[in-house]
Structures are given as structure tokens and as C-alpha cells.
Amino acid sequence: MAVDNNGDNHQPAGRPDGGQYAPKAGQGTDDDLATPSEVALLDAAAMLTGRREQARRDADATTGDDAWYTGKGRYLGYEYADAIVDAARHADDIPEGTTLTDMAFDDEALAEYLEDMDSDSSPDDVRSTAAHAAEGAATPAERAERELGIMEDFAISRMRTTDDRDSLHRAMGFASAIIDARDTLRR
């Protein structure tokens, strides 16, 4: 490769592109591009931020218990999903036996989400089920999607077992937010 007085590389003579500037080392490589998993996590994080705020505004603006509880549940679901996605985005090396749920929530925080859904489940139930679901996940996005599925199952179970309308609507809103987040991660 020929180098001119300015230190620029040129293609060697005798080639069809001889004398033209040669690309810089590393130029045109895709080493700096985000992986599909990273893109999915970034998309989910952006979606969750906007939808969580919208759900809060919707709950504040509604009249009537059903709409308020659905909005409140949706807000909590987006908040929960955002914490899982954030843990996945920042978990370069997750220690063996640790889940995103472990990284995102302490027992008190998990208990609050379960209480908001009027669930009879305990934080230990969520943690053990999340650990089982996370086994074999290839990427952080897949791991987040699987662990969110656990809380979606808890919300759906609550919807099926409650006779209380407020609890039903809160669980419906929560499950719909988790489903939105999981759909974004699957793209």
C-alpha cells in the first residue's frame, strides 16, 4: 500500500482502483453496532419510559374505580418491566445463580408488587420461578422476556382467582403492561 506525503494510504498501482484513497483501518466494520439483543433492550426501555408516564397520567385523569385501577395496574406493570429491562441492559456478566429479578428488586420491593396485585404469592415464589425460567436464556433480552413472563403469569393467575373488581382491573392493567414489554423484546 502506498502512503503519500500527508500520511494517507492509497491503493497500489496496477489495480483498477490504483491511486485512490484506501479505507482507514477498521472503517466499514460493524464492530460498533449494537447486537439485536441490545437493540431490543433499548427499544423496550424507550417504550417503557413513555408508556409508564402515560399510564400515570391516565390513572390520574380517570374517574371511576375500574379505569383508575386498570391505569394504576398498567403503571405498576410498566414500572416493574422497566426495572427488569434496566437490569438486563446493565448486566454484562450476571453471576451464576442470579436472575434479573434478583438484581432489580429486594424482597420488600417484590412484596409491594405482589401486594398491589393482591397476590398470595411470596417474593421467594417469584425468585425461584424466575431462576427456573432464566435457565438457558441466550441473551439478556431473552432472559428479560422470560423473567417478565413469570410476573405476567402471576398477574393472570390473580385475574382468574379474584372476585374483587378492583383487584381484577389492577391485575389486568399489570398484565397488559408486561405483555407490551415482552412483545417489544421479542422483535
XYZ file of C-alpha atoms in Angstrom:
187
model
C 0.000 0.000 0.000
C 1.377 3.400 -0.974
C 1.485 6.270 1.513
C 1.512 9.895 0.324
C 3.218 12.918 1.935
C 0.134 13.530 4.093
C 0.242 10.042 5.561
C -2.846 8.847 3.658
C -2.883 5.343 2.235
C -3.605 4.796 -1.460
C -4.425 1.641 -3.341
C -1.329 0.283 -5.140
C -0.750 0.915 -8.833
C -1.859 -1.792 -11.236
C -5.289 -2.221 -9.636
C -8.479 -0.805 -11.127
C -8.739 1.459 -8.058
C -4.972 2.192 -8.012
C -4.068 5.609 -6.647
C -7.418 6.089 -4.906
C -7.581 6.620 -1.167
C -7.661 3.363 0.747
C -10.187 2.952 3.545
C -8.903 3.613 7.051
C -8.277 0.603 9.259
C -11.490 -0.535 10.914
C -13.647 1.618 8.668
C -16.704 -0.189 7.408
C -16.641 -2.822 10.124
C -19.734 -3.356 12.205
C -17.910 -3.901 15.497
C -19.543 -0.815 16.989
C -23.091 -1.749 16.031
C -25.485 -2.905 18.709
C -26.484 -6.564 18.766
C -30.132 -7.442 18.188
C -30.442 -8.142 21.915
C -29.094 -4.686 22.795
C -31.411 -3.058 20.270
C -34.408 -4.909 21.728
C -33.471 -3.781 25.246
C -33.011 -0.158 24.141
C -36.346 -0.207 22.294
C -38.082 -1.692 25.315
C -36.514 0.859 27.673
C -37.646 3.756 25.486
C -41.165 2.341 25.130
C -41.496 1.666 28.848
C -40.462 5.168 29.863
C -43.113 6.785 27.703
C -45.885 4.325 28.451
C -45.294 4.376 32.190
C -45.696 8.138 32.269
C -48.779 7.918 30.049
C -50.300 5.267 32.332
C -49.700 7.505 35.356
C -51.397 10.435 33.621
C -54.282 8.197 32.524
C -54.811 6.906 36.060
C -54.723 10.447 37.458
C -57.216 11.699 34.855
C -59.778 8.908 35.153
C -62.961 8.833 37.106
C -64.471 5.585 38.176
C -62.760 2.813 40.020
C -62.409 0.333 37.153
C -60.476 2.727 34.921
C -58.358 4.014 37.796
C -57.358 0.531 38.958
C -56.588 -0.557 35.393
C -54.424 2.540 34.885
C -52.722 2.005 38.236
C -52.017 -1.637 37.379
C -50.659 -0.646 33.978
C -48.370 1.935 35.588
C -47.061 -0.660 38.058
C -46.560 -3.197 35.271
C -44.516 -0.764 33.204
C -42.516 0.176 36.288
C -41.801 -3.491 37.024
C -40.863 -4.236 33.409
C -38.628 -1.173 33.269
C -36.650 -2.413 36.280
C -36.148 -5.840 34.668
C -35.125 -4.319 31.320
C -32.764 -1.920 33.077
C -31.137 -4.824 34.925
C -30.742 -6.667 31.609
C -29.188 -3.606 29.939
C -26.594 -3.242 32.688
C -25.872 -6.888 33.360
C -22.741 -7.562 31.329
C -21.851 -10.554 33.432
C -24.605 -11.933 35.611
C -23.188 -14.130 38.390
C -24.158 -17.785 38.310
C -27.475 -18.390 40.045
C -28.501 -14.708 39.910
C -31.546 -13.535 37.999
C -32.526 -10.134 36.664
C -35.272 -10.234 39.283
C -32.596 -10.613 41.974
C -30.668 -7.692 40.503
C -33.704 -5.404 40.124
C -35.648 -5.979 43.359
C -35.102 -6.622 47.010
C -37.699 -8.692 48.891
C -39.567 -5.611 50.082
C -39.988 -4.229 46.554
C -41.170 -7.591 45.200
C -43.607 -7.920 48.085
C -45.058 -4.498 47.238
C -45.751 -5.501 43.630
C -47.382 -8.726 44.789
C -49.415 -6.814 47.364
C -50.539 -4.314 44.720
C -51.933 -7.242 42.760
C -53.422 -8.769 45.913
C -51.425 -11.896 45.143
C -50.973 -14.656 47.683
C -47.520 -15.386 46.263
C -44.314 -14.500 48.076
C -41.090 -12.929 46.805
C -39.476 -16.359 47.215
C -42.066 -17.815 44.797
C -41.194 -15.160 42.208
C -37.459 -15.621 42.665
C -37.486 -19.398 42.362
C -39.770 -19.308 39.328
C -37.599 -16.607 37.690
C -34.468 -18.698 38.266
C -36.084 -21.653 36.557
C -37.314 -19.528 33.632
C -33.927 -17.849 33.081
C -32.124 -21.164 32.601
C -30.779 -21.480 29.093
C -31.568 -17.914 28.012
C -29.050 -16.998 25.315
C -29.177 -13.198 25.570
C -30.052 -10.575 28.178
C -33.160 -9.656 26.145
C -34.333 -13.268 26.108
C -33.646 -13.537 29.810
C -35.669 -10.365 30.488
C -38.527 -11.614 28.320
C -38.643 -14.922 30.191
C -38.458 -13.331 33.632
C -41.208 -10.863 32.732
C -43.300 -13.855 31.723
C -43.197 -15.018 35.322
C -44.856 -11.876 36.641
C -47.314 -11.939 33.741
C -48.313 -15.436 34.870
C -48.774 -14.219 38.455
C -50.996 -11.353 37.231
C -53.075 -13.639 35.007
C -53.433 -16.124 37.854
C -54.701 -13.283 40.043
C -57.200 -12.268 37.372
C -58.567 -15.811 37.287
C -58.875 -16.238 41.038
C -60.270 -12.930 42.275
C -63.850 -11.866 42.779
C -62.814 -8.321 43.640
C -63.274 -5.942 40.679
C -60.553 -3.552 41.816
C -58.031 -6.364 42.124
C -59.121 -7.779 38.762
C -58.630 -4.446 36.980
C -55.287 -3.803 38.642
C -54.067 -7.266 37.591
C -55.420 -6.711 34.051
C -53.522 -3.451 33.714
C -50.363 -5.002 35.129
C -50.526 -7.988 32.767
C -51.149 -5.778 29.722
C -48.057 -3.687 30.512
C -45.904 -6.793 30.907
C -47.242 -8.167 27.614
C -46.303 -4.883 25.878
C -42.768 -5.126 27.230
C -42.409 -8.792 26.244
C -43.668 -8.058 22.728
C -41.057 -5.324 22.353
C -38.285 -7.674 23.496
C -39.335 -10.380 21.021
C -38.928 -8.174 17.948
